XYZ file of C-alpha atoms in Angstrom:
458
model
C -12.633 -20.846 7.783
C -14.809 -19.124 10.361
C -13.011 -18.910 13.697
C -16.283 -18.216 15.508
C -17.452 -21.769 14.740
C -15.876 -25.138 15.515
C -13.639 -26.751 12.929
C -15.697 -29.112 10.767
C -15.899 -30.577 7.287
C -17.735 -27.493 6.007
C -15.724 -25.004 8.078
C -12.128 -25.451 6.974
C -9.833 -24.040 4.311
C -6.362 -24.825 3.007
C -3.500 -22.437 3.734
C -0.466 -22.442 1.466
C 2.870 -21.357 2.885
C 6.585 -21.991 2.576
C 9.459 -21.617 5.008
C 13.174 -21.089 4.894
C 14.470 -23.109 7.856
C 18.107 -22.800 8.966
C 19.770 -25.011 11.516
C 19.184 -23.798 15.079
C 16.882 -20.886 14.186
C 16.811 -17.899 16.542
C 13.052 -17.564 16.246
C 10.180 -17.230 13.798
C 9.789 -14.305 11.381
C 6.505 -14.022 9.502
C 6.735 -11.948 6.318
C 3.881 -10.373 4.389
C 4.439 -8.053 1.394
C 0.894 -6.700 1.278
C -0.896 -6.217 -1.999
C -3.430 -6.853 -0.585
C -3.357 -10.468 -1.598
C 0.141 -10.310 -3.046
C 1.783 -13.633 -3.830
C 3.871 -14.412 -0.765
C 4.823 -18.072 -0.514
C 7.601 -18.045 -3.108
C 9.507 -15.416 -1.090
C 10.741 -18.200 1.191
C 12.070 -20.079 -1.832
C 13.833 -16.939 -3.093
C 15.488 -16.505 0.304
C 16.552 -20.145 0.398
C 18.021 -19.939 -3.108
C 19.857 -16.644 -2.412
C 17.959 -15.073 -5.282
C 19.628 -11.838 -6.334
C 16.307 -9.985 -6.179
C 16.018 -10.448 -2.413
C 19.249 -9.103 -0.873
C 17.199 -7.365 1.818
C 16.472 -10.747 3.395
C 20.107 -11.729 3.905
C 20.137 -10.481 7.514
C 17.158 -12.559 8.608
C 18.470 -15.939 7.491
C 19.222 -17.044 11.031
C 15.469 -17.292 11.639
C 12.683 -19.566 10.524
C 11.261 -17.438 7.728
C 7.524 -17.954 7.118
C 5.733 -16.719 3.996
C 2.004 -17.493 3.756
C -0.381 -16.603 0.958
C -3.385 -14.959 2.599
C -6.660 -16.874 2.415
C -8.532 -16.607 -0.849
C -5.390 -16.065 -2.943
C -2.857 -18.195 -4.804
C -2.071 -21.357 -2.811
C -4.403 -20.520 0.103
C -7.836 -21.661 -0.988
C -8.014 -19.263 -3.964
C -11.375 -17.848 -4.937
C -13.000 -18.844 -8.200
C -14.301 -15.625 -9.741
C -15.203 -14.315 -13.176
C -14.067 -10.795 -13.984
C -15.823 -10.533 -17.332
C -15.453 -7.705 -19.833
C -14.688 -4.981 -17.332
C -12.264 -2.084 -17.516
C -11.988 0.668 -14.935
C -12.579 4.129 -16.419
C -10.138 6.964 -15.846
C -12.933 9.318 -14.821
C -14.562 9.240 -11.404
C -18.383 9.482 -11.423
C -19.991 12.896 -11.612
C -23.625 11.778 -11.307
C -25.833 8.979 -9.971
C -25.759 6.989 -13.212
C -21.961 6.958 -13.413
C -21.768 6.062 -9.721
C -24.009 3.044 -10.313
C -22.029 2.079 -13.424
C -18.854 1.991 -11.302
C -20.310 -0.333 -8.677
C -22.465 -2.654 -10.797
C -19.541 -4.705 -12.215
C -18.194 -5.160 -8.669
C -21.503 -6.684 -7.557
C -21.466 -9.029 -10.542
C -17.861 -9.987 -9.869
C -18.559 -10.565 -6.168
C -21.554 -12.745 -6.927
C -19.428 -14.911 -9.213
C -16.965 -15.364 -6.334
C -19.801 -16.327 -3.975
C -21.381 -18.762 -6.435
C -18.213 -20.458 -7.675
C -15.814 -20.498 -4.713
C -15.525 -23.260 -2.155
C -16.084 -23.877 0.646
C -19.401 -22.078 0.709
C -19.131 -18.906 2.778
C -15.445 -18.249 2.197
C -16.103 -14.860 0.550
C -17.507 -13.603 3.844
C -14.370 -14.703 5.728
C -11.492 -12.966 3.954
C -10.635 -10.021 6.173
C -7.423 -9.089 7.904
C -8.763 -10.320 11.256
C -9.043 -13.808 9.754
C -5.534 -13.497 8.308
C -4.137 -12.552 11.719
C -5.827 -15.600 13.246
C -4.360 -17.774 10.475
C -0.897 -16.494 11.329
C -1.433 -17.312 14.966
C -2.599 -20.815 14.066
C 0.662 -21.346 12.172
C 2.708 -19.915 15.039
C 1.080 -22.391 17.414
C 1.508 -25.280 14.971
C 5.226 -24.466 14.753
C 5.466 -24.470 18.580
C 6.668 -20.895 18.927
C 5.603 -18.772 21.888
C 6.412 -15.562 20.029
C 6.241 -14.497 16.419
C 8.389 -11.750 14.911
C 6.882 -9.934 11.957
C 7.989 -7.995 8.910
C 5.089 -6.447 7.000
C 4.957 -4.055 4.082
C 2.067 -2.005 2.727
C -1.181 -3.908 3.270
C 0.772 -6.413 5.327
C 1.041 -3.699 7.973
C -2.723 -3.855 8.528
C -2.286 -7.516 9.411
C 0.625 -6.724 11.716
C -1.339 -4.060 13.594
C -4.332 -6.386 13.843
C -2.221 -9.260 15.150
C -0.562 -7.052 17.780
C -3.982 -5.939 18.995
C -5.491 -9.441 19.073
C -2.496 -11.443 20.338
C -0.220 -9.113 22.330
C 1.084 -12.036 24.402
C 2.473 -13.657 21.233
C 4.132 -10.591 19.709
C 7.887 -10.562 19.284
C 9.629 -7.823 17.315
C 7.272 -6.238 14.792
C 8.403 -4.031 11.896
C 5.590 -2.479 9.854
C 6.724 -0.534 6.813
C 4.492 1.700 4.611
C 1.490 1.712 6.864
C -2.173 1.023 6.167
C -3.801 2.334 9.354
C -6.826 1.088 11.211
C -9.316 3.595 12.559
C -9.428 6.429 10.014
C -12.328 7.644 7.906
C -12.874 7.303 4.170
C -12.406 11.068 3.938
C -8.981 10.951 5.576
C -7.896 8.084 3.324
C -8.679 10.177 0.251
C -7.359 13.492 1.594
C -4.063 11.952 2.738
C -3.524 10.463 -0.697
C -4.268 13.575 -2.743
C -1.843 15.477 -0.523
C 0.751 12.774 -1.206
C 0.117 13.008 -4.952
C 0.718 16.755 -4.889
C 3.922 16.270 -2.891
C 5.157 13.758 -5.455
C 4.473 16.138 -8.331
C 6.688 18.637 -6.512
C 9.277 15.867 -6.155
C 9.161 15.331 -9.923
C 9.907 19.031 -10.284
C 12.743 18.798 -7.760
C 14.112 15.765 -9.593
C 14.126 17.764 -12.827
C 16.355 20.360 -11.147
C 18.655 17.511 -10.037
C 18.589 15.657 -13.399
C 20.446 17.410 -16.195
C 18.755 15.152 -18.772
C 15.260 16.316 -17.781
C 13.710 18.100 -20.785
C 12.617 20.997 -18.526
C 15.914 21.217 -16.635
C 16.962 24.584 -18.065
C 13.596 26.148 -17.180
C 14.231 25.831 -13.442
C 11.965 25.376 -10.449
C 8.272 24.978 -11.206
C 8.738 23.839 -14.809
C 7.257 20.353 -14.261
C 4.276 21.798 -12.372
C 3.651 24.178 -15.261
C 4.062 21.373 -17.789
C 1.489 19.242 -15.968
C -0.946 22.177 -15.952
C -0.349 22.870 -19.662
C -0.900 19.210 -20.531
C -4.200 19.174 -18.627
C -5.337 22.361 -20.382
C -4.515 20.934 -23.806
C -6.402 17.744 -22.989
C -9.423 19.739 -21.781
C -9.330 21.685 -25.046
C -9.413 18.453 -27.065
C -5.883 18.835 -28.422
C -4.542 15.550 -27.064
C -5.090 12.923 -29.777
C -8.061 11.417 -27.964
C -6.406 11.421 -24.540
C -8.631 13.112 -21.948
C -7.623 15.161 -18.936
C -8.914 12.330 -16.745
C -6.701 9.904 -18.693
C -3.680 12.084 -17.920
C -4.491 12.412 -14.225
C -5.168 8.701 -13.713
C -2.082 7.654 -15.685
C 0.225 10.065 -13.851
C -1.022 8.668 -10.542
C -1.151 4.954 -11.317
C 1.864 4.610 -13.631
C 4.392 7.317 -12.775
C 3.828 8.251 -9.117
C 2.585 4.985 -7.634
C 4.920 2.480 -5.999
C 8.499 3.396 -6.833
C 7.866 6.685 -8.677
C 9.579 7.134 -12.011
C 10.219 10.863 -12.238
C 12.392 10.768 -15.392
C 9.688 8.863 -17.272
C 6.960 11.232 -16.049
C 8.905 14.320 -17.071
C 9.617 12.781 -20.458
C 5.927 11.878 -20.921
C 4.832 15.445 -20.169
C 7.429 16.850 -22.574
C 6.406 14.429 -25.326
C 2.730 15.346 -24.911
C 3.510 19.056 -25.195
C 5.279 18.198 -28.456
C 2.369 16.221 -29.895
C 3.054 12.656 -28.715
C 0.448 11.657 -26.114
C 1.042 7.890 -26.115
C 2.835 7.825 -22.751
C -0.186 9.456 -21.092
C -2.829 7.181 -22.609
C -4.922 5.421 -19.976
C -5.553 2.318 -22.120
C -2.682 0.327 -20.645
C -2.919 1.507 -17.055
C -6.686 1.011 -16.935
C -6.321 -2.552 -18.132
C -3.603 -3.140 -15.557
C -5.867 -1.851 -12.781
C -8.656 -4.169 -13.852
C -6.354 -7.191 -13.977
C -5.439 -6.537 -10.340
C -9.080 -6.553 -9.208
C -9.427 -10.322 -8.531
C -6.672 -10.325 -5.903
C -7.128 -6.822 -4.498
C -10.839 -6.367 -3.950
C -11.880 -9.437 -1.901
C -9.484 -8.689 0.965
C -9.525 -4.913 0.618
C -13.307 -4.633 0.601
C -13.705 -7.234 3.350
C -11.828 -4.797 5.619
C -13.015 -1.393 4.423
C -15.915 0.252 6.188
C -17.892 2.480 3.802
C -19.054 5.604 5.588
C -21.764 6.641 3.131
C -22.319 4.444 0.096
C -24.294 6.970 -1.942
C -23.284 9.304 -4.733
C -23.943 12.230 -2.392
C -21.584 10.728 0.197
C -18.875 10.125 -2.402
C -19.301 13.593 -3.862
C -18.908 15.145 -0.442
C -15.543 13.402 -0.044
C -14.432 14.512 -3.499
C -15.329 18.125 -2.767
C -13.257 17.984 0.422
C -10.359 16.470 -1.510
C -10.513 19.307 -4.049
C -9.850 21.863 -1.296
C -6.332 20.488 -0.703
C -5.601 19.460 -4.310
C -3.320 22.361 -5.229
C -2.290 20.965 -8.637
C -5.837 19.921 -9.595
C -4.841 16.272 -9.920
C -8.371 15.093 -8.881
C -7.585 11.358 -9.118
C -6.706 9.324 -6.031
C -6.520 5.547 -5.873
C -8.256 5.559 -2.499
C -11.219 7.408 -4.020
C -11.446 4.616 -6.580
C -11.192 2.003 -3.818
C -14.055 3.593 -1.878
C -16.142 3.531 -5.046
C -15.366 -0.074 -5.899
C -15.794 -1.455 -2.396
C -19.181 0.210 -2.221
C -20.324 -2.489 -4.639
C -18.863 -5.355 -2.588
C -21.468 -7.159 -0.433
C -19.335 -7.632 2.697
C -17.671 -4.783 4.548
C -15.324 -4.637 7.499
C -14.477 -2.482 10.469
C -11.502 -0.472 9.200
C -12.663 2.584 11.164
C -12.286 0.858 14.512
C -8.842 1.779 15.828
C -6.672 -1.015 17.179
C -4.477 0.480 19.900
C -1.575 -1.493 21.296
C 1.042 -0.977 23.998
C 3.422 -3.358 22.216
C 6.685 -1.584 21.247
C 6.857 -1.930 17.475
C 8.869 -0.192 14.762
C 6.735 1.905 12.403
C 8.429 2.973 9.182
C 7.385 5.518 6.570
C 8.834 7.700 3.823
C 7.916 11.347 3.348
C 6.973 10.836 -0.302
C 4.846 7.723 -0.750
C 1.649 7.815 -2.806
C 0.279 4.381 -1.895
C 0.573 4.752 1.872
C 0.838 8.471 2.639
C 3.068 9.334 5.549
C 0.150 10.935 7.427
C -1.185 7.398 7.909
C 1.991 6.428 9.761
C 1.662 9.454 12.011
C -1.900 8.449 12.837
C -0.937 4.829 13.513
C 1.831 6.012 15.836
C -0.813 7.642 18.048
C -2.359 4.176 18.427
C 0.982 2.595 19.436
C 2.509 5.038 21.951
C 5.346 2.702 22.988
C 6.560 2.296 19.417
C 9.304 4.116 17.532
C 8.672 5.877 14.226
C 11.317 5.861 11.491
C 10.810 8.515 8.804
C 12.891 8.193 5.661
C 13.300 11.474 3.801
C 12.881 10.162 0.295
C 10.631 8.505 -2.247
C 9.211 5.023 -2.738
C 6.280 2.986 -1.537
C 7.951 1.595 1.535
C 11.490 1.672 2.814
C 12.355 -1.988 2.984
C 13.867 -2.187 -0.502
C 15.953 0.991 -0.175
C 19.403 0.123 1.150
C 20.379 2.757 3.663
C 20.028 3.805 7.305
C 16.267 3.237 7.470
C 16.678 -0.335 6.246
C 19.526 -0.827 8.725
C 17.239 0.395 11.518
C 14.599 -2.114 10.462
C 17.027 -5.019 10.444
C 18.627 -3.978 13.736
C 15.232 -3.810 15.432
C 14.109 -7.110 13.920
C 17.286 -8.863 15.033
C 17.746 -7.320 18.486
C 14.788 -5.113 19.386
C 17.125 -2.121 19.543
C 17.618 0.922 17.317
C 20.951 2.164 15.911
C 22.803 4.556 18.212
C 23.848 6.789 15.297
C 22.078 7.482 12.020
C 22.347 9.908 9.082
C 19.766 12.563 9.980
C 19.720 13.924 6.430
C 18.215 10.644 5.225
C 16.294 9.439 8.269
C 14.740 10.761 11.449
C 13.934 8.356 14.278
C 11.239 9.370 16.747
C 11.204 7.393 19.973
C 8.193 7.038 22.289
C 7.103 10.340 23.807
C 8.530 12.496 21.007
C 6.448 14.531 18.578
C 6.887 14.104 14.854
C 8.204 17.113 12.973
C 6.837 18.439 9.706
C 6.968 16.394 6.520
C 10.179 17.168 4.656
C 10.236 19.894 2.016
C 10.051 18.214 -1.428
C 12.867 20.423 -2.724
C 15.325 20.200 0.160
C 14.922 16.500 1.022
C 17.571 14.218 -0.525
C 17.113 13.384 -4.220
C 18.569 10.574 -6.294
C 19.720 7.068 -5.297
C 20.160 7.850 -1.559
C 16.496 8.849 -1.487
C 15.411 5.667 -3.259
C 14.968 7.282 -6.656
C 15.393 4.996 -9.634
C 14.082 4.810 -13.163
C 15.211 6.012 -16.536
C 13.776 8.218 -19.214
C 11.166 6.275 -21.211
């Protein structure tokens, strides 16, 4: 449990993992989908059973494929916590009392984890550093000198940490949709609000592309204007009980997060302007956020360093965010994370950068709300011998989008090399020593299936 102390009866935990094991494997690939704390172990079963939902794994089936639930979740010594009657509000705090009301339930939740989870002390040993050490323990137990790695989203934090701690054991590492180490709380929030504004422009661009969009005939800027009109109606109290904060939080968490659903967003805005606000109600999305708390917060907050855990410190970040928030979206998931983790009793060292000379493959997409592409650019400065693949499209991550970026990932994972030719309209590959160009224009970057766009009108 605690790698700084000897293994003993009161210093051990159970790790749950599964493996797909072919005959004569070419090596060991460790896979982590992020979350943080996402269920991982069953991925190996899906690969073994050729499950139709995992075609992206078909090219790695010549390897031992390891999928481990991170400690404190699912089959790996899960925590025993009580969430209670707790729902996250759509509004971020505007005074000391609201700030305290945001953090108080987190403290209660954390204390339940501490009191009810075994072995005693596990809640203070849940960070990404511990996860990286767990992975290395499994590598050693499986008698491999090197471990290859495929990490998505929060799994990239583990990959970066492992490469820094165990460079001698690193094989070919692909980290896709990057959570960086070494940046401030302010940058986390600013990067994300910039990404949210880019994605609203992408929704507008998609409306130009999509003849079924209700604003299609109105041309460029119609979705931006619709969003502004919806906010103004909500502020005026003409939204059937839906507040402007409800709209902003729902647009971010439901329509722009993950794999953004532009048709559904554009339909929701049109419906609201015609009197039906149900698709912009925060009731469902707020409940969904709260349900995710038990798996997200323990790992997330164990890693996150809080720069200034006061209302004044939070307000300073929010004021800085407002300066780059051109569409007045105001809500950012990372702002909410900073708030929530301020109530968690154990914090990590996320602001300490973890440089590495290991040549890895870093992958990002220009339009990703969850892991803004600026984070990948920053991480690339910490890994100067790595290549950076930039996909000019949408989606949280690139791994599930079949195309040249995915091919580059698989080629690197299998051989350590990059493709000699690639479609530059969809992907740009920056090799060590190059300088990244500007983020793609939301209107001129590819739109539709080649860009990873899916979804249908709700």
